[in-house]
Amino acid sequence: MKKFNTQPPFSSRFRYAVLAMLFIIVAGCSGLRLAYNNGDTVLYWWLNAYVDLDRDQKGWVREDIDKLFDWHRKTQLKDYVKILRTGQKQLQGNVTQADLMADYSEIKHRTQALLLKAAPELADLARSLKPEQIAQMEKKFKSNNDDYRKKYLSGDQDKRQQLRYKKAMEQFELWFGSFSREQEAQIRKASDARPLNNEIWLDERMRRQQNVLNLVKKVQQEKLGKDATVALINTLVKDSFERLEHSERKAFFDAYESSTAQMVLTVIKIATPAQKEHAIKRMQGWIDDFNSLASQPK
């Protein structure tokens, strides 16, 4: 079953392909097909907010985004159907924490594949950036981080726990419907059991942003060719994923992932048959939408 995204947001990434995935997930209520079909436009304006595309860039960046969505529609959506069908079976059976961790690994693998697929187009964009556009990106990163501090680093520990629990519940209710007070109390307990350190997430966020800025500055200053730029982007993407496994914070990351999976498992275990049926129908709606999208011509 798909793991719920309950850790602090990881926006402010230059790698615009990620938004294609995030947009689908965030918009997953009843308008997934509409959201996906307009995702290329949303993605374009999101990217433009970071680098302020000039007249020459706008046309081919739109084309690149269109090609990415076309590839994604033709090659990835059927696989998402398989993941969702697995989730349906898990809800009807005896799902384990190991199952959830395996599902999470699958999602990470597919996200990485999407980023690597976009690397040549990202290389073209990185090579075209002007100093003022890199400065705009840096300014946007700083603004987003200031917003993050206001939202996630204010208040005491209980306030931060409450905010995190509320965000988790929004997603659980999307999938399962409403919960009783007794169920909410158990979910809150499982949510609070997760390690909470928003300073770490902010530091990791800023680390990734700085890596992106270092990359585009290096490309600009050294006037790197496309192949060299693609190689740098591929390394950056792979290192970002591998950091979870090899960094000095591995113990924290592992504990967070494990306890989040345990929280999701708690929700599944305490869900009533009606709530599970609600989730299964929700998944079926996504399955139908993905099948429809995959069969549509561009």
mmCIF file of N, CA, C and O in Angstrom, residues 4 29 165-181 183-184 187 267 275 278-279 282:
data_model
loop_
_atom_site.group_PDB
_atom_site.id
_atom_site.type_symbol
_atom_site.label_atom_id
_atom_site.label_comp_id
_atom_site.label_asym_id
_atom_site.label_seq_id
_atom_site.Cartn_x
_atom_site.Cartn_y
_atom_site.Cartn_z
ATOM 1 N N PHE A 4 1.921 7.130 3.051
ATOM 2 C CA PHE A 4 1.433 8.493 3.097
ATOM 3 C C PHE A 4 2.601 9.448 3.326
ATOM 4 O O PHE A 4 3.505 9.171 4.101
ATOM 5 N N CYS A 29 -7.955 14.021 -5.061
ATOM 6 C CA CYS A 29 -9.319 13.839 -4.556
ATOM 7 C C CYS A 29 -10.206 13.312 -5.670
ATOM 8 O O CYS A 29 -10.202 12.149 -5.980
ATOM 9 N N TYR A 165 0.473 15.934 13.274
ATOM 10 C CA TYR A 165 -0.663 15.010 13.381
ATOM 11 C C TYR A 165 -1.814 15.472 12.486
ATOM 12 O O TYR A 165 -2.443 14.657 11.784
ATOM 13 N N LYS A 166 -2.083 16.766 12.471
ATOM 14 C CA LYS A 166 -3.174 17.299 11.661
ATOM 15 C C LYS A 166 -2.930 17.036 10.184
ATOM 16 O O LYS A 166 -3.866 16.661 9.446
ATOM 17 N N LYS A 167 -1.704 17.228 9.720
ATOM 18 C CA LYS A 167 -1.380 16.980 8.322
ATOM 19 C C LYS A 167 -1.550 15.504 7.981
ATOM 20 O O LYS A 167 -2.021 15.162 6.900
ATOM 21 N N ALA A 168 -1.149 14.631 8.905
ATOM 22 C CA ALA A 168 -1.321 13.198 8.668
ATOM 23 C C ALA A 168 -2.801 12.839 8.588
ATOM 24 O O ALA A 168 -3.229 12.081 7.715
ATOM 25 N N MET A 169 -3.596 13.400 9.495
ATOM 26 C CA MET A 169 -5.015 13.083 9.533
ATOM 27 C C MET A 169 -5.732 13.542 8.270
ATOM 28 O O MET A 169 -6.688 12.891 7.811
ATOM 29 N N GLU A 170 -5.310 14.643 7.698
ATOM 30 C CA GLU A 170 -5.926 15.106 6.455
ATOM 31 C C GLU A 170 -5.810 14.043 5.370
ATOM 32 O O GLU A 170 -6.750 13.824 4.594
ATOM 33 N N GLN A 171 -4.675 13.375 5.318
ATOM 34 C CA GLN A 171 -4.475 12.347 4.310
ATOM 35 C C GLN A 171 -5.191 11.050 4.681
ATOM 36 O O GLN A 171 -5.772 10.383 3.824
ATOM 37 N N PHE A 172 -5.150 10.688 5.949
ATOM 38 C CA PHE A 172 -5.853 9.476 6.366
ATOM 39 C C PHE A 172 -7.356 9.608 6.124
ATOM 40 O O PHE A 172 -8.013 8.651 5.704
ATOM 41 N N GLU A 173 -7.908 10.779 6.399
ATOM 42 C CA GLU A 173 -9.337 10.990 6.178
ATOM 43 C C GLU A 173 -9.677 10.996 4.695
ATOM 44 O O GLU A 173 -10.780 10.591 4.301
ATOM 45 N N LEU A 174 -8.748 11.462 3.857
ATOM 46 C CA LEU A 174 -8.953 11.405 2.418
ATOM 47 C C LEU A 174 -9.142 9.958 1.977
ATOM 48 O O LEU A 174 -10.011 9.650 1.163
ATOM 49 N N TRP A 175 -8.329 9.071 2.537
ATOM 50 C CA TRP A 175 -8.375 7.667 2.142
ATOM 51 C C TRP A 175 -9.475 6.883 2.856
ATOM 52 O O TRP A 175 -10.192 6.106 2.225
ATOM 53 N N PHE A 176 -9.598 7.067 4.151
ATOM 54 C CA PHE A 176 -10.473 6.197 4.944
ATOM 55 C C PHE A 176 -11.789 6.841 5.368
ATOM 56 O O PHE A 176 -12.652 6.163 5.910
ATOM 57 N N GLY A 177 -11.952 8.125 5.166
ATOM 58 C CA GLY A 177 -13.139 8.797 5.677
ATOM 59 C C GLY A 177 -12.923 9.258 7.106
ATOM 60 O O GLY A 177 -11.789 9.375 7.580
ATOM 61 N N SER A 178 -13.998 9.521 7.806
ATOM 62 C CA SER A 178 -13.887 10.040 9.172
ATOM 63 C C SER A 178 -13.533 8.928 10.159
ATOM 64 O O SER A 178 -13.790 7.743 9.915
ATOM 65 N N PHE A 179 -12.948 9.348 11.302
ATOM 66 C CA PHE A 179 -12.549 8.422 12.359
ATOM 67 C C PHE A 179 -13.286 8.775 13.651
ATOM 68 O O PHE A 179 -13.684 9.931 13.864
ATOM 69 N N SER A 180 -13.434 7.789 14.507
ATOM 70 C CA SER A 180 -14.017 8.041 15.819
ATOM 71 C C SER A 180 -12.986 8.697 16.721
ATOM 72 O O SER A 180 -11.788 8.718 16.421
ATOM 73 N N ARG A 181 -13.435 9.237 17.854
ATOM 74 C CA ARG A 181 -12.500 9.853 18.797
ATOM 75 C C ARG A 181 -11.497 8.832 19.317
ATOM 76 O O ARG A 181 -10.327 9.152 19.537
ATOM 77 N N GLN A 183 -10.376 6.197 17.754
ATOM 78 C CA GLN A 183 -9.405 5.946 16.691
ATOM 79 C C GLN A 183 -8.433 7.120 16.574
ATOM 80 O O GLN A 183 -7.221 6.919 16.402
ATOM 81 N N GLU A 184 -8.941 8.334 16.638
ATOM 82 C CA GLU A 184 -8.080 9.508 16.546
ATOM 83 C C GLU A 184 -7.037 9.522 17.664
ATOM 84 O O GLU A 184 -5.878 9.902 17.430
ATOM 85 N N ILE A 187 -4.328 7.115 16.716
ATOM 86 C CA ILE A 187 -3.505 7.648 15.627
ATOM 87 C C ILE A 187 -2.591 8.757 16.145
ATOM 88 O O ILE A 187 -1.414 8.839 15.763
ATOM 89 N N VAL A 267 -3.218 2.707 11.559
ATOM 90 C CA VAL A 267 -4.465 3.159 10.955
ATOM 91 C C VAL A 267 -5.174 2.012 10.251
ATOM 92 O O VAL A 267 -6.397 1.831 10.386
ATOM 93 N N GLN A 275 -14.449 1.619 6.649
ATOM 94 C CA GLN A 275 -13.349 2.541 6.348
ATOM 95 C C GLN A 275 -12.391 1.925 5.330
ATOM 96 O O GLN A 275 -11.904 2.620 4.428
ATOM 97 N N HIS A 278 -13.920 2.175 2.009
ATOM 98 C CA HIS A 278 -13.781 3.553 1.521
ATOM 99 C C HIS A 278 -12.422 3.724 0.849
ATOM 100 O O HIS A 278 -12.318 4.324 -0.245
ATOM 101 N N ALA A 279 -11.364 3.210 1.471
ATOM 102 C CA ALA A 279 -10.016 3.324 0.913
ATOM 103 C C ALA A 279 -9.883 2.524 -0.375
ATOM 104 O O ALA A 279 -9.245 2.969 -1.341
ATOM 105 N N ARG A 282 -11.513 4.413 -3.061
ATOM 106 C CA ARG A 282 -10.663 5.541 -3.417
ATOM 107 C C ARG A 282 -9.558 5.083 -4.366
ATOM 108 O O ARG A 282 -9.282 5.721 -5.379
#
